[in-house]
Short mmCIF file of C-alpha atoms and ligand atoms in Angstrom, two decimals:
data_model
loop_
_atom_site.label_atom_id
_atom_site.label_comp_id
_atom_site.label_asym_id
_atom_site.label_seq_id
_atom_site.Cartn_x
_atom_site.Cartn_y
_atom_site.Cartn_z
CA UNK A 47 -25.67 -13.06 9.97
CA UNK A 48 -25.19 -9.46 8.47
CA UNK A 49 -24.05 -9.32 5.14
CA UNK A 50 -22.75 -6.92 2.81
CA UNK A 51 -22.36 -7.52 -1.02
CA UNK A 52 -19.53 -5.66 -2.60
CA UNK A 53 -21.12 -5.02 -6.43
CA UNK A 54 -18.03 -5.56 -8.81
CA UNK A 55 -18.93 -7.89 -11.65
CA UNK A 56 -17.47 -10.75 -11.74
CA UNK A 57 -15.38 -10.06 -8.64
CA UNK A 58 -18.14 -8.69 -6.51
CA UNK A 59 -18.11 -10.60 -2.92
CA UNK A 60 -19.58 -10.55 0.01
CA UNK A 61 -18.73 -9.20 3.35
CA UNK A 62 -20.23 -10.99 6.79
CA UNK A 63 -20.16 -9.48 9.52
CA UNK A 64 -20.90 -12.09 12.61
CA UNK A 65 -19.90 -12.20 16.48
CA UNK A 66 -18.85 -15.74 16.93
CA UNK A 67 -18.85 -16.74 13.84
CA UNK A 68 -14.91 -18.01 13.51
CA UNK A 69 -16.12 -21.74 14.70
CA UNK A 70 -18.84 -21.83 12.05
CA UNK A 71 -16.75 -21.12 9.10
CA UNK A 72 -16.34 -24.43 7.88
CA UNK A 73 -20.13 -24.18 6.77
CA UNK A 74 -20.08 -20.60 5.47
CA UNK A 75 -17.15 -21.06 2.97
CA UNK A 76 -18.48 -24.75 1.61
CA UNK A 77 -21.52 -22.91 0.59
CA UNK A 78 -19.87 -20.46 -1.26
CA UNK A 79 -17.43 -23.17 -3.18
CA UNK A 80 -13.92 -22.02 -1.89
CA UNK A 81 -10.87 -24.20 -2.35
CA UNK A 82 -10.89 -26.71 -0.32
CA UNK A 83 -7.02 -26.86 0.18
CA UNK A 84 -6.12 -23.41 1.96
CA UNK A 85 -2.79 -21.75 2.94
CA UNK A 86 -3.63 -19.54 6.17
CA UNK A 87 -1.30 -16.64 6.35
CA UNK A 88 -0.85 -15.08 10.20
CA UNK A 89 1.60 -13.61 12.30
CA UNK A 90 2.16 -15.41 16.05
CA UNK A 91 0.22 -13.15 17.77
CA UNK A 92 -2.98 -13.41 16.05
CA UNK A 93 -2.68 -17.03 15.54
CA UNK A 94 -2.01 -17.91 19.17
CA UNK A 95 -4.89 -16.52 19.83
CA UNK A 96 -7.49 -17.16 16.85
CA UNK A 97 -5.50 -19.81 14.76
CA UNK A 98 -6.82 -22.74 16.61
CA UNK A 99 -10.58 -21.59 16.42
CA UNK A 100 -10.26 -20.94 12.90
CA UNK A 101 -8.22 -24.23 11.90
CA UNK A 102 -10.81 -26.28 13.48
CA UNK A 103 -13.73 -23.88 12.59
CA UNK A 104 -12.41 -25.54 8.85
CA UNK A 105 -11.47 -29.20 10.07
CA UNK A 106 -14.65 -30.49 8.60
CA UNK A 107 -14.22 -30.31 4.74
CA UNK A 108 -11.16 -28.11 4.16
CA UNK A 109 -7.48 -28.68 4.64
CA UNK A 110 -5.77 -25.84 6.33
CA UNK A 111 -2.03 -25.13 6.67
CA UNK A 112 -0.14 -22.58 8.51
CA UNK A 113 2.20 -19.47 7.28
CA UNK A 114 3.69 -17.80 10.09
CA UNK A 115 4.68 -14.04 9.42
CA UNK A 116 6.83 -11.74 11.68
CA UNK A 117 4.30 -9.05 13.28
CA UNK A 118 4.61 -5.25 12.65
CA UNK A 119 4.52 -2.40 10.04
CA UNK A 120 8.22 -2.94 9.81
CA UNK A 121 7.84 -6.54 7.99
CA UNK A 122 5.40 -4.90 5.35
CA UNK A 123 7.81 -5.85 2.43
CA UNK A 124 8.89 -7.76 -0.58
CA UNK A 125 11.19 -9.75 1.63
CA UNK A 126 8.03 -11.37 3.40
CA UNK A 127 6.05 -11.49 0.59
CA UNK A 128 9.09 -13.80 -0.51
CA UNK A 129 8.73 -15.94 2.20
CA UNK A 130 5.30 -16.70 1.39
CA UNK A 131 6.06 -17.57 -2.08
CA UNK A 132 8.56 -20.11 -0.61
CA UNK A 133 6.31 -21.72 2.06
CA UNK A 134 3.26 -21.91 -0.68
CA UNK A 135 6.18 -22.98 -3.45
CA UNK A 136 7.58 -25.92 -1.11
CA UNK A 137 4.36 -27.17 0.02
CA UNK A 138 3.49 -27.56 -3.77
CA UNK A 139 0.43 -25.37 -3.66
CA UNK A 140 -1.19 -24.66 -6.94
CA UNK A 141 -3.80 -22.52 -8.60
CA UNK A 142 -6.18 -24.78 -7.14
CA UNK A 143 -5.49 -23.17 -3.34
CA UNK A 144 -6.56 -20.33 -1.75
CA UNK A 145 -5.30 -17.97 1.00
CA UNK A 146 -6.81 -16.88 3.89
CA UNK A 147 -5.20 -13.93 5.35
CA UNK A 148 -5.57 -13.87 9.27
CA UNK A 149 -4.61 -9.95 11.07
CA UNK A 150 -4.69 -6.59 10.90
CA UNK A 151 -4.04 -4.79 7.80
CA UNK A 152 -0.78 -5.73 7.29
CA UNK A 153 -1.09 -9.17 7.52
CA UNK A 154 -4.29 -8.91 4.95
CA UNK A 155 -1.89 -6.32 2.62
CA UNK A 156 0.65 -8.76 2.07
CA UNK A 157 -1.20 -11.65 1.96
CA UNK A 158 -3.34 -10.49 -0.31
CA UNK A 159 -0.41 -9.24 -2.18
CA UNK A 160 0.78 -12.63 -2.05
CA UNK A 161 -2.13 -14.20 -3.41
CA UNK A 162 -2.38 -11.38 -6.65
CA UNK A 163 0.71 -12.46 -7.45
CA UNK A 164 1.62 -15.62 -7.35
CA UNK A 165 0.98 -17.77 -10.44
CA UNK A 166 -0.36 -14.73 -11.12
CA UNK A 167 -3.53 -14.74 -9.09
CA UNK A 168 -4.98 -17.15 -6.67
CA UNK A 169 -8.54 -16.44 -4.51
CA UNK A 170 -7.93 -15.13 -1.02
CA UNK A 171 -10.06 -14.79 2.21
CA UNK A 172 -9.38 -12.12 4.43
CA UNK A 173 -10.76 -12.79 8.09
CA UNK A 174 -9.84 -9.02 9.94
CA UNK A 175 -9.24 -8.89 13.67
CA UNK A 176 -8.19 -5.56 14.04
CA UNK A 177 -11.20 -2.46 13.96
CA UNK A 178 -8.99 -1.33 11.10
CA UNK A 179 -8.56 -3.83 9.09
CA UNK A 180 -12.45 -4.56 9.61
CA UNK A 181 -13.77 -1.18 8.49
CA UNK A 182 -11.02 -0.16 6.16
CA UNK A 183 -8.34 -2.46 4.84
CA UNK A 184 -9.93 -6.02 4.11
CA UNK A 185 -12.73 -4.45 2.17
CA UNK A 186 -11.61 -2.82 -1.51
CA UNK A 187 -8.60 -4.99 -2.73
CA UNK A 188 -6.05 -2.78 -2.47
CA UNK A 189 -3.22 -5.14 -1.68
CA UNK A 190 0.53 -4.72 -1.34
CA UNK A 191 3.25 -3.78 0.49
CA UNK A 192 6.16 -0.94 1.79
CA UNK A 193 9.43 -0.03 -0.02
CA UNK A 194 12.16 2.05 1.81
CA UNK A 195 11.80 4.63 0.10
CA UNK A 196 8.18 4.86 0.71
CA UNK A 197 4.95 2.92 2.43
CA UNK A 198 2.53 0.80 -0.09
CA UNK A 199 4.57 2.03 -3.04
CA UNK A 200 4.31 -1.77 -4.50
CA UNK A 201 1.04 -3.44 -4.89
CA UNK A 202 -1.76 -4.47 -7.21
CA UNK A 203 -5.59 -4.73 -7.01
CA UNK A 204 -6.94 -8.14 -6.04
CA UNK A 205 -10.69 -8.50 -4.68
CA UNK A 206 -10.77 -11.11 -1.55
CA UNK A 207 -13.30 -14.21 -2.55
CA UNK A 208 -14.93 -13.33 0.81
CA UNK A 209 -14.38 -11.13 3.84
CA UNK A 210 -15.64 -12.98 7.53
CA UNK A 211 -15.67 -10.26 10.40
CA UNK A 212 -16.16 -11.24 13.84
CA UNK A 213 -16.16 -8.20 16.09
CA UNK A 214 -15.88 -11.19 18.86
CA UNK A 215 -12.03 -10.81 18.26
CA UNK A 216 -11.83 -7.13 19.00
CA UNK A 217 -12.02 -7.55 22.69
CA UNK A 218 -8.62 -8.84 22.60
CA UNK A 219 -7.30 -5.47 20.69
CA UNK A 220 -5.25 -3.13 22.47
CA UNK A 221 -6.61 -0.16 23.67
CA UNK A 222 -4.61 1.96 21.34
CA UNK A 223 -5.06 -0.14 18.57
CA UNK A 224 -8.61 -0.01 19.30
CA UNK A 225 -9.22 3.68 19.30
CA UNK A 226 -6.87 4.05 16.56
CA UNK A 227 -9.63 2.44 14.19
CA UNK A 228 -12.52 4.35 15.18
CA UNK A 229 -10.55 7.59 13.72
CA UNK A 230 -11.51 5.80 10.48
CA UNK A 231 -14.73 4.85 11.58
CA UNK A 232 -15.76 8.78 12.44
CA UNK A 233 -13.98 9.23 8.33
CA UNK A 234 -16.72 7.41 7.06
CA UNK A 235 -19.35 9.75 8.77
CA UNK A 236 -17.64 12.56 8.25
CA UNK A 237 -17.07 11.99 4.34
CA UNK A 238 -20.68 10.29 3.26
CA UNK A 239 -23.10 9.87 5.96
CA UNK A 240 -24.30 12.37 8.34
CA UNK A 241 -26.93 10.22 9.94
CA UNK A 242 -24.34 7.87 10.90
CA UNK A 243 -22.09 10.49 12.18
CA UNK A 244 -24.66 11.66 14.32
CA UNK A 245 -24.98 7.99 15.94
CA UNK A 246 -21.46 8.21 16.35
CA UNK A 247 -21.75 11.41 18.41
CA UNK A 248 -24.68 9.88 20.51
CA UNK A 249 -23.33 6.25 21.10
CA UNK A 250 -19.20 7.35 21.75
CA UNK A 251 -19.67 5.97 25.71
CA UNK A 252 -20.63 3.18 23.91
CA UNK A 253 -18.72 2.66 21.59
CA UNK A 254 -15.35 3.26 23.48
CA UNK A 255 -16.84 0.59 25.94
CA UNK A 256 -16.48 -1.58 23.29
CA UNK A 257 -20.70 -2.64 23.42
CA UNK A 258 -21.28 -5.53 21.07
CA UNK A 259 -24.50 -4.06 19.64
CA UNK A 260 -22.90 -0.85 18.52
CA UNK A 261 -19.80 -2.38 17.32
CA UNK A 262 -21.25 -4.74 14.76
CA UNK A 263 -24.03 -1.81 13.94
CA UNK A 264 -20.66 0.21 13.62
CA UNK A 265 -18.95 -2.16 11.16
CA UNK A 266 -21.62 -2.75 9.44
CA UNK A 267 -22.11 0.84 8.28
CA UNK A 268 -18.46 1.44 7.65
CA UNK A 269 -18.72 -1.64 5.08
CA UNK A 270 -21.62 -0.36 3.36
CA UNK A 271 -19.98 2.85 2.67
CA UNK A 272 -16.85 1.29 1.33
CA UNK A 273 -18.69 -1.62 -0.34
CA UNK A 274 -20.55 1.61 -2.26
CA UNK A 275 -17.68 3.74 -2.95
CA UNK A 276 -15.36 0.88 -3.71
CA UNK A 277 -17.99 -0.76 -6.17
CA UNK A 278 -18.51 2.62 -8.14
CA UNK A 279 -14.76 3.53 -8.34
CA UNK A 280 -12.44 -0.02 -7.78
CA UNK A 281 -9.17 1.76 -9.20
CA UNK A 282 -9.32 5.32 -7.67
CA UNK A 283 -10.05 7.22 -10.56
CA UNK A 284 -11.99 9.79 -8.35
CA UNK A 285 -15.14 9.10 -6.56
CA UNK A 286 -12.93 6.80 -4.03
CA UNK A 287 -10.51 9.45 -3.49
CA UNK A 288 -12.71 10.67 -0.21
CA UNK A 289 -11.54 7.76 1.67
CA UNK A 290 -8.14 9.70 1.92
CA UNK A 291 -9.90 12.64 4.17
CA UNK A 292 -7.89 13.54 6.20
CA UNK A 293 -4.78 11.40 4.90
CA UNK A 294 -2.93 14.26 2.96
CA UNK A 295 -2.08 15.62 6.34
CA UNK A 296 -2.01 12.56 8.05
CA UNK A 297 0.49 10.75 5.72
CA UNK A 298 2.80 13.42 5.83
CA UNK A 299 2.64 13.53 9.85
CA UNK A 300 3.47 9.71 9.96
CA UNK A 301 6.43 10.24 7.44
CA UNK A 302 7.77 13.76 9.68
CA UNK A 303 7.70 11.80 13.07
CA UNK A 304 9.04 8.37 11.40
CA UNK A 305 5.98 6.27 11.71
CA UNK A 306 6.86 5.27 15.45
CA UNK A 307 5.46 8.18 17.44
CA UNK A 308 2.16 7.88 16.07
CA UNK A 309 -0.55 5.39 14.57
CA UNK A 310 -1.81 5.58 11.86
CA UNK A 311 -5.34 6.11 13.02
CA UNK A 312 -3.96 8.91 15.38
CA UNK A 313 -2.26 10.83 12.33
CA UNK A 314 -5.48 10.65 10.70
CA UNK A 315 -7.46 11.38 13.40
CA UNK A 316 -4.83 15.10 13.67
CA UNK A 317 -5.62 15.12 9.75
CA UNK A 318 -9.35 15.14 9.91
CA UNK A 319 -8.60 17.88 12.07
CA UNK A 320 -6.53 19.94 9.54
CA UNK A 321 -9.03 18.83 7.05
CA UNK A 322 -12.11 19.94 8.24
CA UNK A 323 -10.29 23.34 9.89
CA UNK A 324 -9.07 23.82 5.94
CA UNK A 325 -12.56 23.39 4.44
CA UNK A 326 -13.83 26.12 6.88
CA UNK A 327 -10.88 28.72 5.61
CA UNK A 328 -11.95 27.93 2.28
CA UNK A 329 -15.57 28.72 3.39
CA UNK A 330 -16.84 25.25 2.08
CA UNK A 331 -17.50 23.82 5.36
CA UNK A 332 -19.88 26.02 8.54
CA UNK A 333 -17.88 26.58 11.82
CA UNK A 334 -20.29 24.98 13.17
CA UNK A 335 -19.78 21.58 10.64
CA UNK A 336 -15.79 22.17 11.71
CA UNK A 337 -16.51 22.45 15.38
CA UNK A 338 -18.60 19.24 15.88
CA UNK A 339 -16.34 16.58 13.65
CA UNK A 340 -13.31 18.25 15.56
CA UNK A 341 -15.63 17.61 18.71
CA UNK A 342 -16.09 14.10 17.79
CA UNK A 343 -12.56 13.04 16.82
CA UNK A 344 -11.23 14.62 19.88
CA UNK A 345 -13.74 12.54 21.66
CA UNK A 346 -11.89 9.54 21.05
CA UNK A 347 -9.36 10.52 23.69
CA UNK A 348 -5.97 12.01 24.20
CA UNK A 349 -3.33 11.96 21.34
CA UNK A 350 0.41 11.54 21.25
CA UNK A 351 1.33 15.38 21.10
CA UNK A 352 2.46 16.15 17.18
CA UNK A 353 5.14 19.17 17.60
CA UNK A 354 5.46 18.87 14.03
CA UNK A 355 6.65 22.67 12.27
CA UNK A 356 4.29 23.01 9.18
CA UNK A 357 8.08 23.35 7.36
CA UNK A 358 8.59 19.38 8.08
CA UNK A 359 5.18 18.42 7.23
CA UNK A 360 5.03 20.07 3.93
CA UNK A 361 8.25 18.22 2.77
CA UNK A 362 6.91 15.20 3.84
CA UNK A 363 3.73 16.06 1.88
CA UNK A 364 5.80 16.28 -1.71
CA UNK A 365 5.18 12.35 -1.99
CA UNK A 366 1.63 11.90 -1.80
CA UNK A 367 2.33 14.95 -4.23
CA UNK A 368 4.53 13.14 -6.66
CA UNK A 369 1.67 10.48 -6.53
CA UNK A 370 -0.91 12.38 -7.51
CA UNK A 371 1.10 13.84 -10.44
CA UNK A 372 2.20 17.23 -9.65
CA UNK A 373 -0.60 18.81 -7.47
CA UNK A 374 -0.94 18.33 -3.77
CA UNK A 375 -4.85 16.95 -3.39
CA UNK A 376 -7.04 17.37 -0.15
CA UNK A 377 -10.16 15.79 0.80
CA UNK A 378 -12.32 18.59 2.07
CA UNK A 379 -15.71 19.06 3.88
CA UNK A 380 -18.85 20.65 2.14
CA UNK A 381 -21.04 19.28 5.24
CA UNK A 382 -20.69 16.85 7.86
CA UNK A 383 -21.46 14.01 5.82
CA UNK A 384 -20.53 15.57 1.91
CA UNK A 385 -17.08 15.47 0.50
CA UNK A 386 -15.23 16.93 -2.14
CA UNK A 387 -11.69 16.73 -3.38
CA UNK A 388 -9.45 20.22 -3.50
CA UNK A 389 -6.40 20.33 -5.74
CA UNK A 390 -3.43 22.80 -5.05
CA UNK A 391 -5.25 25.19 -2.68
CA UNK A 392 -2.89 28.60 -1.15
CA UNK A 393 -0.31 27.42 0.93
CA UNK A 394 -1.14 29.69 3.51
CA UNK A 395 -4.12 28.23 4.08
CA UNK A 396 -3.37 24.64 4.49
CA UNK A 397 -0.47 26.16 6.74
CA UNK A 398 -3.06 27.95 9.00
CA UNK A 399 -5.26 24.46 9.06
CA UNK A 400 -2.51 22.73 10.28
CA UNK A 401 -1.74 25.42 13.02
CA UNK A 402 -5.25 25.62 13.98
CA UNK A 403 -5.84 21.62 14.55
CA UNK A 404 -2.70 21.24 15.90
CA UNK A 405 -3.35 24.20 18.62
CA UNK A 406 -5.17 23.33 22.05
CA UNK A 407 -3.46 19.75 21.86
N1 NAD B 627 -5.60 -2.16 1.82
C1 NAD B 627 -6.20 -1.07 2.24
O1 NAD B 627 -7.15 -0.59 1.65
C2 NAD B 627 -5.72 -0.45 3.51
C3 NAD B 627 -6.49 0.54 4.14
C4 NAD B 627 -6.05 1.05 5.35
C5 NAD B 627 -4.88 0.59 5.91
N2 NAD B 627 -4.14 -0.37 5.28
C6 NAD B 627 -2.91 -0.90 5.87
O2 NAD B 627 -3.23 -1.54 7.11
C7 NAD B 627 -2.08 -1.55 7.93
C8 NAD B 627 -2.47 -1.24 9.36
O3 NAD B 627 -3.35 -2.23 9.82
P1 NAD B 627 -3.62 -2.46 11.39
O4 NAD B 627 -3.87 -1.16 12.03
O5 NAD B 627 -4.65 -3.53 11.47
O6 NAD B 627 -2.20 -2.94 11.94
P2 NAD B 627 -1.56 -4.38 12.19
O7 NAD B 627 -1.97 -5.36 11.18
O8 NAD B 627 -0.10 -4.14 12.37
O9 NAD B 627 -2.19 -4.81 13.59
C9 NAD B 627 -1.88 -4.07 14.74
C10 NAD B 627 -1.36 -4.98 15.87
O10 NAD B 627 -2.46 -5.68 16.45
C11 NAD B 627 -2.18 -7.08 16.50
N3 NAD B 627 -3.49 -7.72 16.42
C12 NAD B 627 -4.24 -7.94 15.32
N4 NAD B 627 -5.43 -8.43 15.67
C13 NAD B 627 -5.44 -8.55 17.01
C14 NAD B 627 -6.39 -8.98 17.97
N5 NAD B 627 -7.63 -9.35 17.59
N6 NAD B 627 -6.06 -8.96 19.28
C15 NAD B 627 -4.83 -8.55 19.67
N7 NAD B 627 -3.89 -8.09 18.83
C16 NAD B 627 -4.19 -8.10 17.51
C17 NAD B 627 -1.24 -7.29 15.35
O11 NAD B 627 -0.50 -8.48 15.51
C18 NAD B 627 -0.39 -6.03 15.40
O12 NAD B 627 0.64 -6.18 16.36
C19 NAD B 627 -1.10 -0.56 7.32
O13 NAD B 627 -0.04 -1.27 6.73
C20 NAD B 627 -1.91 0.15 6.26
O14 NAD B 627 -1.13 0.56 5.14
C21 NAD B 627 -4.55 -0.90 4.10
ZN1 ZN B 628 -6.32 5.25 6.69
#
């Protein structure tokens, strides 16, 4: 079994990374001493298909109940995070229990949300089935959920006791969903390691096809780099700032088109684009650099089309501006593989980024 140890004191954890490994799990969490009452929190998609395998996976030495959430972006939101307090307050569970959190990244946002928060902090377990939620969100403890007037505006930091990946659930991912998460995977190249980039470039047939091998080599990596960043900079005081490459843009596209045209990984995969075209007119970043990531992402496939005037997309981009206290930040490109974080650059020139990764599509 991989693992990958997440260095944070006393709320480091580790990070396995197993196809297969769901039956099994009993075993692995008894040897790290987790609860041994848990509160499994799912939505009826993932647990028709995975809920059995992991409830009796846990039969032998742990009891395991159900919380059924309602599936989609949409139910990101205090409301549900209610109804989790409610299902964990009438079943009389105590500081004692611990969560598992079952999904994609919304399912692990809220949960985990849930379990920062009530009586004030119980341990969590978040078991990722979407490529997402296995390179990005279950990794790093950023937990919370949406407001309407804004996405993830309400949340806390609360590491996960233990993070169990099986890529085995992956081939039940939509295709969409699928490619959407390898957008973040190329991020990871793109902002820290140029080696791994490079595999990416050589095993995309590969990868697309979904090979076992390259996936958990794949997942592995993308783990390691946010196990590193996320261990030298938990809060986002700067260093884990690059994980946004590509996010200023991308945000702001999401918000312009009204998060239904696009995914996520697609609005990042157009902000990568921007990115990388913006560190070149800053003359940070080689042509050539700009040419092969835009290569790459584009190698993922076809995009929804994002007619989005650079007008729309700039007022959209005032709230990751109020966030960030005034100034409008940008990851940018040095190299393929080096990152560095821009503040306030000419307007013009983001506006011609935009234009230029947008163009051709
Ligand atoms: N906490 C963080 O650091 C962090 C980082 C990145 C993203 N996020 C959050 O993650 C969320 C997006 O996560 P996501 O892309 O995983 O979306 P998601 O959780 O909505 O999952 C996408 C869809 O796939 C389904 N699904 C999940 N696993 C499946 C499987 N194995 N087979 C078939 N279907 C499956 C889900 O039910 C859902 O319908 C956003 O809310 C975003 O804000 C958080
Ligand atoms: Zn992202």
């Amino acid at each position: 079994m991989l693992s990958v140890h997440v260095d944070l004191q006393e709320r480091s954890y580790d990070i396995l990374i197993e196809a297969g490994m769901l039956p099994r799990l009993a075993e692995i969490l008894k040897r790290r001493g987790l609860p041994e009452r848990l509160l499994l929190v799912s939505n009826p998609r993932v647990f028709e298909l995975y809920g059995s395998i992991v409830m009796e996976g846990l039969s032998d030495g742990f009891s395991v109940e159900e919380i059924l959430i309602a599936d989609g972006e949409q139910h990101k939101n205090l409301d549900t995070a209610s109804t989790i307090y409610t299902a964990l307050i009438e079943r009389q569970a105590d500081r004692s229990c611990g969560l598992i959190a079952l999904g994609g990244g919304v399912t692990g946002d809220i949960a985990g949300f849930a379990a920062a928060t009530f009586l004030r902090g119980i341990p969590y377990i978040q078991i990722p089935t979407t490529l997402l939620a296995q390179v990005d969100s279950s990794v790093g403890g950023k937990t919370g959920v949406n407001h309407p007037l804004g996405k993830n505006l309400i949340g806390a930091f609360h590491q996960p006791h233990l993070v169990c990946i099986d890529p085995q659930t992956l081939s039940s991912l939509p295709e969409r969903e699928y490619r959407s998460g390898l957008y973040e995977v190329i991020k990871y190249g793109l902002i820290r390691d140029r080696r791994f980039f490079e595999f990416l470039e050589s095993s995309l047939d590969a990868l697309l096809k979904r090979d076992p091998k390259v996936l958990q080599t794949v997942i592995r990596r993308c783990c390691e780099i946010k196990a590193e960043i996320t261990s030298q900079d938990e809060r986002e005081g700067g260093l884990r700032r690059i994980l946004n490459l590509g996010h200023t843009f991308g945000h702001a596209l999401e918000a312009a088109t009204g998060y239904k045209h696009l995914t996520h990984g697609e609005a990042v995969g157009y902000g990568m684009k921007a990115a990388a075209a913006l560190s070149a007119r800053l003359g940070r970043l080689s042509q050539e650099h700009c040419h092969r990531a835009a290569l790459l992402i584009d190698g993922l496939g076809e995009r929804p089309s994002a007619p989005v005037p650079f007008a729309d997309l700039y007022q959209s981009m005032q709230q990751d501006k109020k966030r960030s206290r005034g100034a409008l930040r940008f990851v940018i490109l040095e190299a393929i593989g080096e990152a560095a974080v821009v503040e306030a650059p000419a307007l013009e020139d983001v506006e011609k980024a935009w234009v230029e990764a947008v163009s051709g599509d």
